[in-house]
Short mmCIF file of C-alpha atoms in Angstrom, two decimals:
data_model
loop_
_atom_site.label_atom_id
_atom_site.label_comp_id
_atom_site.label_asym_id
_atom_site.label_seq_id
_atom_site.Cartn_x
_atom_site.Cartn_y
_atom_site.Cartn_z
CA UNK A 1 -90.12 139.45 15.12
CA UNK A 2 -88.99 138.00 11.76
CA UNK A 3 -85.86 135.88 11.92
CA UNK A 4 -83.78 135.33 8.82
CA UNK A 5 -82.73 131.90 8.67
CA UNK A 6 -80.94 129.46 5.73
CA UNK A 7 -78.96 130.95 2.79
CA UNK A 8 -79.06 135.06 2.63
CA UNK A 9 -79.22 135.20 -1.78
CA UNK A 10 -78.90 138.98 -1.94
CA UNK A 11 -81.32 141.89 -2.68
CA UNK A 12 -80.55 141.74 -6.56
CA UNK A 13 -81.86 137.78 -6.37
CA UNK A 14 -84.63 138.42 -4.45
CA UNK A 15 -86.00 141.37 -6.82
CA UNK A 16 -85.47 139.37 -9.59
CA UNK A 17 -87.25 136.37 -8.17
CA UNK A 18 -90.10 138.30 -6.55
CA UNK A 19 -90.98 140.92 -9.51
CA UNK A 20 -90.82 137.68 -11.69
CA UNK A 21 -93.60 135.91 -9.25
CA UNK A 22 -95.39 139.61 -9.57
CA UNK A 23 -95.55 139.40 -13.03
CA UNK A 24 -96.85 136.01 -13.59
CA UNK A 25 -99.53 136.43 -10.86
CA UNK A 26 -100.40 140.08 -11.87
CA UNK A 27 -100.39 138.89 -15.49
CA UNK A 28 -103.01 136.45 -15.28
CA UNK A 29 -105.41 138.72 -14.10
CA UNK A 30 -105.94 140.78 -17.52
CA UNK A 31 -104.07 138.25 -19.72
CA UNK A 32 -107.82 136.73 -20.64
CA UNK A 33 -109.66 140.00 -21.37
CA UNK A 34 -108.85 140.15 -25.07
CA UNK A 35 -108.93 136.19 -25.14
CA UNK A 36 -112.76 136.48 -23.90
CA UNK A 37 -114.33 136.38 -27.46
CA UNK A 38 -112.27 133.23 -28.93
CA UNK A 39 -112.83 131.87 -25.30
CA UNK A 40 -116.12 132.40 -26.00
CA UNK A 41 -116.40 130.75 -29.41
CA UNK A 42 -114.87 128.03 -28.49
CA UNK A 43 -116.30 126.84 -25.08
CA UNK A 44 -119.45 128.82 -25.58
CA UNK A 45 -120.89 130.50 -22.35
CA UNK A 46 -122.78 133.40 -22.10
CA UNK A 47 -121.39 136.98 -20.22
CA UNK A 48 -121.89 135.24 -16.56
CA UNK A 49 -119.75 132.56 -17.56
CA UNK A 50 -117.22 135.01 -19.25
CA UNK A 51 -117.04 137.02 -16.19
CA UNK A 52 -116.34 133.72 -13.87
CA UNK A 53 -113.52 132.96 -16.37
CA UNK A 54 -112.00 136.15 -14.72
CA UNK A 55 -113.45 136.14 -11.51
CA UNK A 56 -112.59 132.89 -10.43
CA UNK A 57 -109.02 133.80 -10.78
CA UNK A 58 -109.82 136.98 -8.95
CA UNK A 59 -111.77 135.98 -6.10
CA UNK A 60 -110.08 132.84 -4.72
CA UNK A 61 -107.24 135.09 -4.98
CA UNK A 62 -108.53 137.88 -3.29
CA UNK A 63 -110.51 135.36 -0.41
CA UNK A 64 -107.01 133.55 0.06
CA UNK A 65 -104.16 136.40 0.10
CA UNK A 66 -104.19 136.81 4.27
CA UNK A 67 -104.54 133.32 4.68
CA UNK A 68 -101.67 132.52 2.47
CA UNK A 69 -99.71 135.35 4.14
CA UNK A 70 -100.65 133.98 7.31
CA UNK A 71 -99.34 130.71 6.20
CA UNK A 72 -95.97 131.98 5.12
CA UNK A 73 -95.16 133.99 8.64
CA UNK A 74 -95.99 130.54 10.39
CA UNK A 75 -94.15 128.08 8.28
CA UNK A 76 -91.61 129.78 6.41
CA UNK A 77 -92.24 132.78 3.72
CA UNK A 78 -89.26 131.06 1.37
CA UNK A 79 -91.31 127.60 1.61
CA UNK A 80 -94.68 128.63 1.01
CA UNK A 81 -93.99 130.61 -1.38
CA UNK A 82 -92.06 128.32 -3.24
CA UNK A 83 -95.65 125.66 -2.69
CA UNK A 84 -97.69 128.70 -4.08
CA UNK A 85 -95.55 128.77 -7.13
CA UNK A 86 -95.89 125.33 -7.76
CA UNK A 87 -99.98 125.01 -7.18
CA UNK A 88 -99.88 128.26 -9.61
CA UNK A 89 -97.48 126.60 -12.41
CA UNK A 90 -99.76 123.28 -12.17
CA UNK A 91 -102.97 124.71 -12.24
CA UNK A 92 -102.00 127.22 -15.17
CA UNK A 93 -101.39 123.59 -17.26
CA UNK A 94 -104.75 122.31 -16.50
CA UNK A 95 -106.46 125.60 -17.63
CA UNK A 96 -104.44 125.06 -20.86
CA UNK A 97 -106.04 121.57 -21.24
CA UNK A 98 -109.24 122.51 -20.31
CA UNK A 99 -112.28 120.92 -22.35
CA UNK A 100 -114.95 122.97 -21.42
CA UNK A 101 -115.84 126.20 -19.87
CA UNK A 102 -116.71 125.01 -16.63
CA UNK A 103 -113.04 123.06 -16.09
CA UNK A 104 -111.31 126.22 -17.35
CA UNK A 105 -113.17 128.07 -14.24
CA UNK A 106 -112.21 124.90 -12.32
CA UNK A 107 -108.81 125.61 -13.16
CA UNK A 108 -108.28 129.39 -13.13
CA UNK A 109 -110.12 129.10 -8.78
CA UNK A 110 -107.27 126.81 -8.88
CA UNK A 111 -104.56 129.31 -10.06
CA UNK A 112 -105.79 132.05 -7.93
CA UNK A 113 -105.34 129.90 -4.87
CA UNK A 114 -101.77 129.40 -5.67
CA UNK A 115 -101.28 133.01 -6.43
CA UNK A 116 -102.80 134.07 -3.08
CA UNK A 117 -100.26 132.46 -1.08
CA UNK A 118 -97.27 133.24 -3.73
CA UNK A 119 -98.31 137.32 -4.04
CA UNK A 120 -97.86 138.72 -0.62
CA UNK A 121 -94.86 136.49 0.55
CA UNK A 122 -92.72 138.25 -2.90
CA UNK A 123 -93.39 141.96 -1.21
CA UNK A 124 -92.52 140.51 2.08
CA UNK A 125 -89.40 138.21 0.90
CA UNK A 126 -88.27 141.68 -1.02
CA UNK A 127 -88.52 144.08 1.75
CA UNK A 128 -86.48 141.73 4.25
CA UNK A 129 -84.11 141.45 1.72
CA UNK A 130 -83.32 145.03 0.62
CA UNK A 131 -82.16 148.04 2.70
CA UNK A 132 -84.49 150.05 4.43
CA UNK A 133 -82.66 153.28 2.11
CA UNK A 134 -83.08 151.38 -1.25
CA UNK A 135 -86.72 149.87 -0.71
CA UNK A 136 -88.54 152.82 -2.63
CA UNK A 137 -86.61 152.27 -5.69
CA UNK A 138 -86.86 148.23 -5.15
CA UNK A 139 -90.79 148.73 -5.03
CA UNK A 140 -90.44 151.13 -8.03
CA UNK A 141 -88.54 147.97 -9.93
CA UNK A 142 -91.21 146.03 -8.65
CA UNK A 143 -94.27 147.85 -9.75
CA UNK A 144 -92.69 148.70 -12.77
CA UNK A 145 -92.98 144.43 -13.36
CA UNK A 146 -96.19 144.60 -11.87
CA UNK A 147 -96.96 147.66 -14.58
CA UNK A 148 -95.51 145.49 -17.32
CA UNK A 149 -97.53 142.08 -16.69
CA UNK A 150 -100.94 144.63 -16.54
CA UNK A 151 -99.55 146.38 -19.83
CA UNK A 152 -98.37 143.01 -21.87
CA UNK A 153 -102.09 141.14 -20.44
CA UNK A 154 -103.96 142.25 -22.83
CA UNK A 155 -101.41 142.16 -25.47
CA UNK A 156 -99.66 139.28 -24.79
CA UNK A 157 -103.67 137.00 -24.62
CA UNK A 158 -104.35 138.91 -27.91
CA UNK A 159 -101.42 138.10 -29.78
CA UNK A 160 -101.23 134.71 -28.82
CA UNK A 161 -104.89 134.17 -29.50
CA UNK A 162 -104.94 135.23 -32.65
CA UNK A 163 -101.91 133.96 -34.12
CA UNK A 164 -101.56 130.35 -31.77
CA UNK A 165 -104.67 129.36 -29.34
CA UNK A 166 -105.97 130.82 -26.49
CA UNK A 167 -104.85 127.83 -24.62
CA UNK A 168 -101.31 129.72 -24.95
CA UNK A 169 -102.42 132.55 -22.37
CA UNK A 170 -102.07 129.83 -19.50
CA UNK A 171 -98.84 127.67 -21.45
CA UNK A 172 -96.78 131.05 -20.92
CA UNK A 173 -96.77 130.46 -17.18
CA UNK A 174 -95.32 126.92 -17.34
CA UNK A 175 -91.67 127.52 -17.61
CA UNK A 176 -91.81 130.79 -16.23
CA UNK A 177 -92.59 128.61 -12.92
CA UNK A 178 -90.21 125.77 -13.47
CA UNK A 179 -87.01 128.33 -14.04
CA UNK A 180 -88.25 130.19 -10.74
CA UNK A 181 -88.67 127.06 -8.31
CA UNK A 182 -85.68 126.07 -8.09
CA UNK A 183 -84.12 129.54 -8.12
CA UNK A 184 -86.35 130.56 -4.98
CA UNK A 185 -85.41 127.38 -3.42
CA UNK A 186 -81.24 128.58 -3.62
CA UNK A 187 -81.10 132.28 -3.82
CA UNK A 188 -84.27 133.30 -1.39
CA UNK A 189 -83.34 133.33 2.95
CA UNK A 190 -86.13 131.85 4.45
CA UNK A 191 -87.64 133.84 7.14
CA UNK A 192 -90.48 133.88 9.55
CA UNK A 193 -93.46 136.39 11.22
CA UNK A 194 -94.83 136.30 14.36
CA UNK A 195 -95.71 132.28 14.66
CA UNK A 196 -99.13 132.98 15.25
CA UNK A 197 -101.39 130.51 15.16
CA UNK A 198 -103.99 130.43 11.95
CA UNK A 199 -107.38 132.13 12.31
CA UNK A 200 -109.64 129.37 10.43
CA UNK A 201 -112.40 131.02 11.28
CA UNK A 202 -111.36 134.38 10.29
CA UNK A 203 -110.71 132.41 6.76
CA UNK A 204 -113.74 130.85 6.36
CA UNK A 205 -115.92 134.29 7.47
CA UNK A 206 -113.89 135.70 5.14
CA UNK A 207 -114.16 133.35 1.98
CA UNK A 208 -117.66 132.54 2.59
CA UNK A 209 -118.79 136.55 2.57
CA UNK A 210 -116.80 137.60 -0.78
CA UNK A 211 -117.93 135.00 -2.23
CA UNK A 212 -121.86 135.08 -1.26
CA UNK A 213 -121.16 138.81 -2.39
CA UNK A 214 -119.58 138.41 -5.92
CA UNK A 215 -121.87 135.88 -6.84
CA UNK A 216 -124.86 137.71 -6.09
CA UNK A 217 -123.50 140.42 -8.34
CA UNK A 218 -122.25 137.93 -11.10
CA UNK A 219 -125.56 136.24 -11.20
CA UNK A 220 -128.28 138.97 -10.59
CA UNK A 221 -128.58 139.72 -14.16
CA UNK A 222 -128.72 136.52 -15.10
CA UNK A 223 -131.33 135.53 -13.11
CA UNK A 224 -132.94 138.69 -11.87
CA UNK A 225 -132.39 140.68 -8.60
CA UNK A 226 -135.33 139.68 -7.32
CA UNK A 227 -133.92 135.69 -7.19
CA UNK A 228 -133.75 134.01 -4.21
CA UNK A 229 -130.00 132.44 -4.58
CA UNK A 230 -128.92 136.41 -5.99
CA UNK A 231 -130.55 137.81 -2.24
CA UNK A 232 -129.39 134.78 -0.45
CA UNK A 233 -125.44 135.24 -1.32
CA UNK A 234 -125.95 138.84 -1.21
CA UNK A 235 -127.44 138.96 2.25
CA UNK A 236 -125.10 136.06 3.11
CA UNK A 237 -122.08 136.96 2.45
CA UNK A 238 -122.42 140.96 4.04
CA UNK A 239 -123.32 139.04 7.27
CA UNK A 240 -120.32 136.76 7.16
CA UNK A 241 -118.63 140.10 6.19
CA UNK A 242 -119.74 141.72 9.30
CA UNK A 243 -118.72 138.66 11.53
CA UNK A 244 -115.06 138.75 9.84
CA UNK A 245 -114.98 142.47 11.19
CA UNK A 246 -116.41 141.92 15.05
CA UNK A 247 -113.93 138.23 14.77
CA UNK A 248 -110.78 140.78 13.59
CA UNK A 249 -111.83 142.85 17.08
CA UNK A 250 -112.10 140.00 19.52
CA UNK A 251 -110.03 136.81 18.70
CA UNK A 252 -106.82 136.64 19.87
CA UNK A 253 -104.61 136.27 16.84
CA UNK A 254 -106.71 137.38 13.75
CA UNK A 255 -105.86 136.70 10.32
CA UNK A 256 -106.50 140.48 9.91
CA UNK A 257 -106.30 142.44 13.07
CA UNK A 258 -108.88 145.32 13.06
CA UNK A 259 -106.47 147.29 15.10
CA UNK A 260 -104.27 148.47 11.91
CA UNK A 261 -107.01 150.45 10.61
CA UNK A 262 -106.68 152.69 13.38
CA UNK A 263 -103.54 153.74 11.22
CA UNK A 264 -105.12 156.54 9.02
CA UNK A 265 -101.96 155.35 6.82
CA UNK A 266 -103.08 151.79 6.68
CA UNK A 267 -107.36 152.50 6.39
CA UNK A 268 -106.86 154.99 3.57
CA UNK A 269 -104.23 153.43 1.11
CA UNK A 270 -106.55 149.86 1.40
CA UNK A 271 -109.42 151.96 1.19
CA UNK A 272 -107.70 153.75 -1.72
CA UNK A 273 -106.37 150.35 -3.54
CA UNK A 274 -109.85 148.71 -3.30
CA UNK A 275 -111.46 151.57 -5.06
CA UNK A 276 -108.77 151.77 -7.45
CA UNK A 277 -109.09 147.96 -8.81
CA UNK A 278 -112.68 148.31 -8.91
CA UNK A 279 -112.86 151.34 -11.01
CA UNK A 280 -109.97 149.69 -13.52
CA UNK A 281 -110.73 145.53 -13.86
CA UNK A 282 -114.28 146.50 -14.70
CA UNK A 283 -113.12 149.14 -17.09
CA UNK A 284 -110.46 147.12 -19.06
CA UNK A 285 -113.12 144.01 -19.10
CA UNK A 286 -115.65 145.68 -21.18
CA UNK A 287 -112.88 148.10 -23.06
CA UNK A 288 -111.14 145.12 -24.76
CA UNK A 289 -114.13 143.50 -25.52
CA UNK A 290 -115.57 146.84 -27.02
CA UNK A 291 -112.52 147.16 -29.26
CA UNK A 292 -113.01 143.97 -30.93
CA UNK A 293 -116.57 143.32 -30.96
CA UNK A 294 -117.52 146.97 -31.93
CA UNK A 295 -114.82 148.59 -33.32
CA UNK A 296 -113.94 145.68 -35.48
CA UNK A 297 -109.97 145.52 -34.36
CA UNK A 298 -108.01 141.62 -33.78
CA UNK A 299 -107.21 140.72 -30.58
CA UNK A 300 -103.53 141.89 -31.23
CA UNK A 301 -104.70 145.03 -32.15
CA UNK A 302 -107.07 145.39 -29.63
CA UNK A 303 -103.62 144.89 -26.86
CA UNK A 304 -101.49 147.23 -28.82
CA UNK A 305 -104.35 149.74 -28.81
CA UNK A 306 -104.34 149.56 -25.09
CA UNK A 307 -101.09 150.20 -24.55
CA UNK A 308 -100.94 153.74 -23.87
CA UNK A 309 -102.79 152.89 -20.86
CA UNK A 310 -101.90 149.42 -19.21
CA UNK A 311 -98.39 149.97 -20.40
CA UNK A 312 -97.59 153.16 -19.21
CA UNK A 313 -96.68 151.48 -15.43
CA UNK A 314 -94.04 149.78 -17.38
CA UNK A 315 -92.41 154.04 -17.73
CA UNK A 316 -93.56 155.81 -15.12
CA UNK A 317 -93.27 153.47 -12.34
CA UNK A 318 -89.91 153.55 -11.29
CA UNK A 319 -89.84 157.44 -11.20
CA UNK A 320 -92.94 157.08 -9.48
CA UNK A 321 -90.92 155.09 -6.25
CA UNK A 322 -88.36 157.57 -6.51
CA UNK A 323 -90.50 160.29 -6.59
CA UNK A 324 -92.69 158.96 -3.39
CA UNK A 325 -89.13 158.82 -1.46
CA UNK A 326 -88.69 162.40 -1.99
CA UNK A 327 -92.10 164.20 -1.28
CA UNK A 328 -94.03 161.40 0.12
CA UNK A 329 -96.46 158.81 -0.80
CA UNK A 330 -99.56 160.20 -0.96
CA UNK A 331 -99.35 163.44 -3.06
CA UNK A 332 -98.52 160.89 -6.05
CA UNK A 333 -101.07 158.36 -5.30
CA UNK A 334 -103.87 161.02 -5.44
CA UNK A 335 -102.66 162.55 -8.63
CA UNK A 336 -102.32 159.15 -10.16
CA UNK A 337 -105.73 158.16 -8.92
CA UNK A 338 -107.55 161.86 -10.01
CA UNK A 339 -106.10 161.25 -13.46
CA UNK A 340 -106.83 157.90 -14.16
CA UNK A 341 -110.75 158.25 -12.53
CA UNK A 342 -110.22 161.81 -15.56
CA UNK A 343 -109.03 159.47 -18.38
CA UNK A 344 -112.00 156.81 -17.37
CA UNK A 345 -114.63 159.86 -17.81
CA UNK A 346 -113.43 161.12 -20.85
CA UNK A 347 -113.77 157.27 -22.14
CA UNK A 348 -117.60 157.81 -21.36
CA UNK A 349 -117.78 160.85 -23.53
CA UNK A 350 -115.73 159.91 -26.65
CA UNK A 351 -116.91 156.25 -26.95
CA UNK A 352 -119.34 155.67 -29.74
CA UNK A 353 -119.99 152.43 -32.47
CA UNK A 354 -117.42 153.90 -34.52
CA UNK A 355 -114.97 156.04 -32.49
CA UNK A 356 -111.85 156.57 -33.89
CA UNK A 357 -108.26 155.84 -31.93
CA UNK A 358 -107.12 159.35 -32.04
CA UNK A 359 -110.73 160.74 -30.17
CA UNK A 360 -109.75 157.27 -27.65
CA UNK A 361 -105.59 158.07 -27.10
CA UNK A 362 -106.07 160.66 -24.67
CA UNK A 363 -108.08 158.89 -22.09
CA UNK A 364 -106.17 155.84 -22.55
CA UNK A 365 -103.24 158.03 -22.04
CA UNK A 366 -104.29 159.49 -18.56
CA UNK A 367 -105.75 156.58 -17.60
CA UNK A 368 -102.24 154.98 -18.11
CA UNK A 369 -100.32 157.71 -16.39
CA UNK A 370 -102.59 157.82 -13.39
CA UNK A 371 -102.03 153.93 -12.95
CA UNK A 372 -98.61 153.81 -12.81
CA UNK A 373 -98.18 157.07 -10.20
CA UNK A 374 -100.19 154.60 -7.84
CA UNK A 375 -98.73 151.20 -8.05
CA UNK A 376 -95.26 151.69 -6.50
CA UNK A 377 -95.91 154.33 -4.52
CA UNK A 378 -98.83 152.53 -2.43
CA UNK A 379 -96.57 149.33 -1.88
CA UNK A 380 -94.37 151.65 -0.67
CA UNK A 381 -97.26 153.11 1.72
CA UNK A 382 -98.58 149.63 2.66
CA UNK A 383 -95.30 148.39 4.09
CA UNK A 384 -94.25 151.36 5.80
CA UNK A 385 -97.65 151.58 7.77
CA UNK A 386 -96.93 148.43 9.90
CA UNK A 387 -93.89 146.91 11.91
CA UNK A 388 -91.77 144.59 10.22
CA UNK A 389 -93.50 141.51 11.87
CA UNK A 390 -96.75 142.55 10.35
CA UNK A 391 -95.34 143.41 6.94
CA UNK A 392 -96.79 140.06 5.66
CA UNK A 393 -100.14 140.54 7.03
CA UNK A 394 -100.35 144.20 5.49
CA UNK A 395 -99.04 142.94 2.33
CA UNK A 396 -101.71 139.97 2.15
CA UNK A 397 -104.25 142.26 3.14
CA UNK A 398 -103.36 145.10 0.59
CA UNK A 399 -103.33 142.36 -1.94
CA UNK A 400 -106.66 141.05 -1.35
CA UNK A 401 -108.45 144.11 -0.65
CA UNK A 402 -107.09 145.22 -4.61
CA UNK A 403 -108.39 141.31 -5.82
CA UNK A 404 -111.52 141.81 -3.89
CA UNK A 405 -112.12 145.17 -5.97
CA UNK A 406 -110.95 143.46 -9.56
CA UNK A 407 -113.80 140.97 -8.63
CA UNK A 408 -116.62 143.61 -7.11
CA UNK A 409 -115.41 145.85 -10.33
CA UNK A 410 -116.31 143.36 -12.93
CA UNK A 411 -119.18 141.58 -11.51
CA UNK A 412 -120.70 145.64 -10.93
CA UNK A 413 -120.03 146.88 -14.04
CA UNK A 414 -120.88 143.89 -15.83
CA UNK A 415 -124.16 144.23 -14.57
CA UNK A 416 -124.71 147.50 -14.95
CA UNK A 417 -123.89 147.08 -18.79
CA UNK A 418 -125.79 144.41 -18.94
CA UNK A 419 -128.95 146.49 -17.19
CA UNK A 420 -128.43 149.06 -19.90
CA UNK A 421 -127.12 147.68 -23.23
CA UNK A 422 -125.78 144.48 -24.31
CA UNK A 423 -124.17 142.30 -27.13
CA UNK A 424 -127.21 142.97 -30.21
CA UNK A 425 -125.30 145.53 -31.95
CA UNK A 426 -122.41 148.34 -31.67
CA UNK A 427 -124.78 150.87 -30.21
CA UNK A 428 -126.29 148.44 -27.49
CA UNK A 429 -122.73 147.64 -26.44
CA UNK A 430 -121.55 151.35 -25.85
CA UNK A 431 -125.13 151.96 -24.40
CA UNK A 432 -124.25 149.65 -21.68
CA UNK A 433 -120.60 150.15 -21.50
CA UNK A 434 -120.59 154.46 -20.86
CA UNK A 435 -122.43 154.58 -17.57
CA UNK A 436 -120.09 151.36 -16.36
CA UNK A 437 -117.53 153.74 -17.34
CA UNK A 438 -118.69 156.57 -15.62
CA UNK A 439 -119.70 154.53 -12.22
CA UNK A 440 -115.59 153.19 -13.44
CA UNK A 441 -114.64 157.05 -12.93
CA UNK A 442 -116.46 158.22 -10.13
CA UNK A 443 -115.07 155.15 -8.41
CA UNK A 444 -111.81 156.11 -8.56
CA UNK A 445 -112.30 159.16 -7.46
CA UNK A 446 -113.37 158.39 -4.71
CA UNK A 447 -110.00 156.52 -4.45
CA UNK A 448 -108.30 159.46 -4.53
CA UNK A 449 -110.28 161.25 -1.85
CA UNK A 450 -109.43 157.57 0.72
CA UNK A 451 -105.89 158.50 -0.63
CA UNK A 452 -105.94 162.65 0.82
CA UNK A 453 -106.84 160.81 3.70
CA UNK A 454 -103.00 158.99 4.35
CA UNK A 455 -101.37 161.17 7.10
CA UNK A 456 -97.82 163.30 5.94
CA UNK A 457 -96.73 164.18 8.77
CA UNK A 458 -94.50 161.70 11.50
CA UNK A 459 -96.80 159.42 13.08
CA UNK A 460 -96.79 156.23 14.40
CA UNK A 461 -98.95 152.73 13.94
CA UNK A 462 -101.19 152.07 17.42
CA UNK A 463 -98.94 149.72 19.93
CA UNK A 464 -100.15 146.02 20.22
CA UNK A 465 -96.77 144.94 21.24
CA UNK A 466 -94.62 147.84 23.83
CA UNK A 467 -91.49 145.79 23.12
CA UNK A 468 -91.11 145.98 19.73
CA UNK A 469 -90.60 150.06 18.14
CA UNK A 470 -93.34 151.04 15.70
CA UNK A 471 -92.35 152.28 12.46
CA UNK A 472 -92.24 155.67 10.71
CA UNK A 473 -94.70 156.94 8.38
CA UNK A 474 -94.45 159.00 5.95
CA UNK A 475 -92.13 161.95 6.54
CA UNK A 476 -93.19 164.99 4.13
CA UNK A 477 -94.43 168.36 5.93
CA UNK A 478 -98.39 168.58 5.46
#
C-alpha cells in the first residue's frame, strides 16, 4: 500500500506542480504541428521524416509510461519524477540546438523518455495528495491544463515560428523545468506503490512491439507495403505484442497486469482513450498543415484558427469534472467522444482548396467541445477503476495506451493521405486528407461505443490482494 513519507506540501502545491508537469509534457505533443513546414524548410526531410519529428516524441513516450510508473512506485514517485523532469528540461535544450533533422528526432525520443516517467507519477502524486471528495474537481483543474497545453500547441509553435524560430517551441520548456525542480523537490511528499520488482521483460516486449508496429506504418509509404523491413516490424512487433499480453498473464509482478482488464471500467475507458488519440493526433497533424499549405494562412493564424477546437478543454473542462461527480463518468465521455468523432466528419465534408473559416468553425467547434467532455472525466474513470496501490500503474498505462494512439493515429493517417493525395497542389492535399478524416471520425466513434461499455452501476475491481478493500466505481443508476 502507498506510504506517504518526507514533507506533506499540500493539495494546492501539488496541483500546481503536477498540472504544470501536464502542461509541458502534453504541450509538446502538438506544439510542432504548425512548426512542421518551417521545420521542414529548414532541416529539409520529406513527410516520413516530418512524422518521426512527432512520433519520436510520441512513441518513446507511449513505450516508456508503465515503465516509468513502475519506476516511481519502486523508488519514490516524488524522486523520479523530479529525474523525469530533469531528462525532459535537458533534452528539450538539445532539440533547440539541433543541426539537422535527424538530431532533432534524436532529441525529441529523448524528451519523450523523460516525459514517460514524469506524466503518470503527476496524476498519481495529485490523487495522494487531494481528498478523495475534492479529486473530481482537482482532475477537472488538471485537464483543464492538460486542455490548455493541447489548445496553446498549435498556437503557441505557430506564433513563435513565425515571429522568432522554431527552435523557440523546445526553449519554452527550459525554465518552465528549472522553476518546477526545485519546487517538486520542497512542496511534493514522497510516496511509494507496491515495491514490486521491475518487469524488464515486460518493457522490452513492450518497446520492441510498438515500435516494430509504428515504424512499419511510418515507413510503408515510403518504401512500399510490400518491403521487407515495412512486413518485418509489422509482423515483429504484433508478435512481441502478443508475448507482452501472455507475459502480463503469467509473470509474477507484471509491468501491466492483464488482470485489470477484467474491470469492464478499466478495458473500456483504455479502450476508449486509445481510440480517442488516434482519431485526434492524426487529425490535427494534417489539419494544421492543410491550413497553411492550402489555405494560405501563417503559422499564427493557422493556431488561432484552431482554437475553437484544441482550446475549448481550456472552458469546458472543469465543468466537465464536476459534471462526471454528479451523474457519472461515462455518460460525458460518450457524448464528448460522439461529438468530436461528428465535428471530425463534418471536416471531411466541408474541406475543399479554398474553404472558407466560417464553412470550417462548426466542426472545429464540436470537435473542441467533444474533447474537453472526455479529458477530465476519463482521469477521473482511470483512477477510480483500481486500488490506490495500483493508481500508478493505471495511470502509466492510461497514459501510454493515449501516446500509443497519437503515434498509430499519425503514422495511419499519414499513410492513408499519402495513398490518396499528397503535397503537388491544394486539391491533392484535401484528396488525401478527407478519407484520413473520415477513418479520423469513424475512429472515434468507435471510442465512444468502448466508452457505453464502462459499467454505472456499484461494482468492484477483481481481488489480487484479499487484504487490501477494492475501490468503488462509478456510482450513477444505469
Amino acid at each position: 500500500m502507498s506510504q506517504q513519507t518526507a514533507r506533506r506540501g499540500g493539495a494546492a502545491w501539488a496541483l500546481v506542480i503536477t498540472s504544470v508537469a501536464g502542461f509541458m509534457a502534453a504541450l509538446d505533443n502538438l506544439v510542432v504541428t504548425t512548426a512542421l513546414p518551417s521545420i521542414r524548410e529548414d532541416l529539409g526531410g520529406g513527410l516520413h521524416d516530418l512524422e518521426w519529428t512527432v512520433s519520436a516524441y510520441t512513441l518513446t513516450f507511449a513505450v516508456l509510461l508503465m515503465f516509468g510508473a513502475a519506476l516511481g512506485d519502486r523508488f519514490g514517485r516524488r524522486r523520479l519524477f523530479t529525474a523525469g523532469l530533469a531528462v525532459f528540461t535537458g533534452a528539450s535544450a538539445a532539440a533547440a540546438l539541433a543541426p539537422g533533422i535527424d538530431s532533432l528526432i534524436a532529441a525529441r525520443a529523448i524528451q519523450g523518455a523523460g516525459a514517460a516517467v514524469m506524466m503518470p507519477l503527476t496524476l498519481t502524486l495529485l490523487t495522494a495528495a487531494v481528498p478523495a471528495a475534492k479529486r473530481g474537481m482537482a482532475y477537472g483543474i488538471w485537464g483543464a491544463v492538460n486542455g490548455l497545453a493541447v489548445a496553446s500547441g498549435p498556437l503557441v509553435g505557430g506564433t513563435l515560428t513565425e515571429h522568432i524560430s522554431w527552435q523557440w517551441i523546445f526553449w519554452l520548456n527550459v525554465p518552465l523545468g528549472l522553476a518546477l525542480l526545485p519546487l517538486a523537490r520542497l512542496r511534493l511528499a514522497e510516496s511509494h506503490g507496491t515495491g514490486a520488482p521491475l518487469d524488464i521483460p515486460g518493457t522490452l516486449l513492450a518497446s520492441g512491439g510498438l515500435f516494430g508496429i509504428v515504424y512499419g506504418l511510418v515507413r510503408g509509404p515510403v518504401d512500399g507495403w510490400p518491403g521487407s523491413m515495412v512486413l518485418t516490424g509489422l509482423f515483429a512487433g504484433s508478435a512481441l505484442l502478443a508475448g507482452f499480453v501472455l507475459h502480463g498473464t503469467r509473470a509474477a509482478n507484471p509491468m501491466l497486469p492483464m488482470r485489470l482488464f477484467r474491470s469492464r471500467a478499466f478495458s473500456g475507458i483504455n479502450a476508449a482513450s486509445l481510440l480517442m488519440f488516434l482519431g485526434m493526433f492524426g487529425s490535427i497533424f494534417l489539419l494544421s498543415q492543410y491550413m497553411q499549405g492550402v489555405l494560405g494562412y501563417s503559422p499564427t493564424e493557422a493556431g488561432l484558427r484552431m482554437l475553437p477546437w484544441t482550446g475549448m478543454p481550456m472552458l469546458v473542462a472543469p465543468i466537465a469534472g464536476i459534471l462526471a461527480d454528479r451523474i457519472g463518468g461515462r455518460p460525458v465521455v460518450a457524448a464528448g467522444l460522439f461529438l468530436q468523432a461528428l465535428g471530425l466528419g463534418y471536416m471531411s465534408v466541408v474541406a475543399t482548396a479554398d474553404a472558407s473559416y466560417a464553412a470550417q468553425l462548426p466542426a472545429l467547434i464540436l470537435s473542441g467541445i467533444g474533447m474537453a467532455l472526455f479529458f477530465a472525466p476519463a482521469s477521473h474513470l482511470v483512477m477510480s477503476s483500481v486500488r490506490p496501490s495500483e493508481q500508478g500503474i493505471a495511470s502509466g498505462a492510461n497514459n501510454a495506451l493515449r501516446e500509443v494512439g497519437g503515434a498509430l493515429g499519425i503514422a495511419v493517417m499519414a499513410s492513408i493521405f499519402a495513398a490518396q493525395g499528397g503535397y503537388e497542389t491544394g486539391q491533392t492535399f484535401v484528396d488525401g486528407m478527407r478519407p484520413a478524416l473520415v477513418t479520423g471520425s469513424a475512429v472515434v466513434a468507435l471510442a465512444g461505443v468502448a466508452a457505453l461499455l464502462i459499467p454505472t452501476r456499484r461494482r468492484t475491481v477483481p481481488q489480487a490482494a484479499p487484504a487490501e478493500p477494492a475501490p468503488v466505481l462509478e456510482t450513477a443508476s444505469r
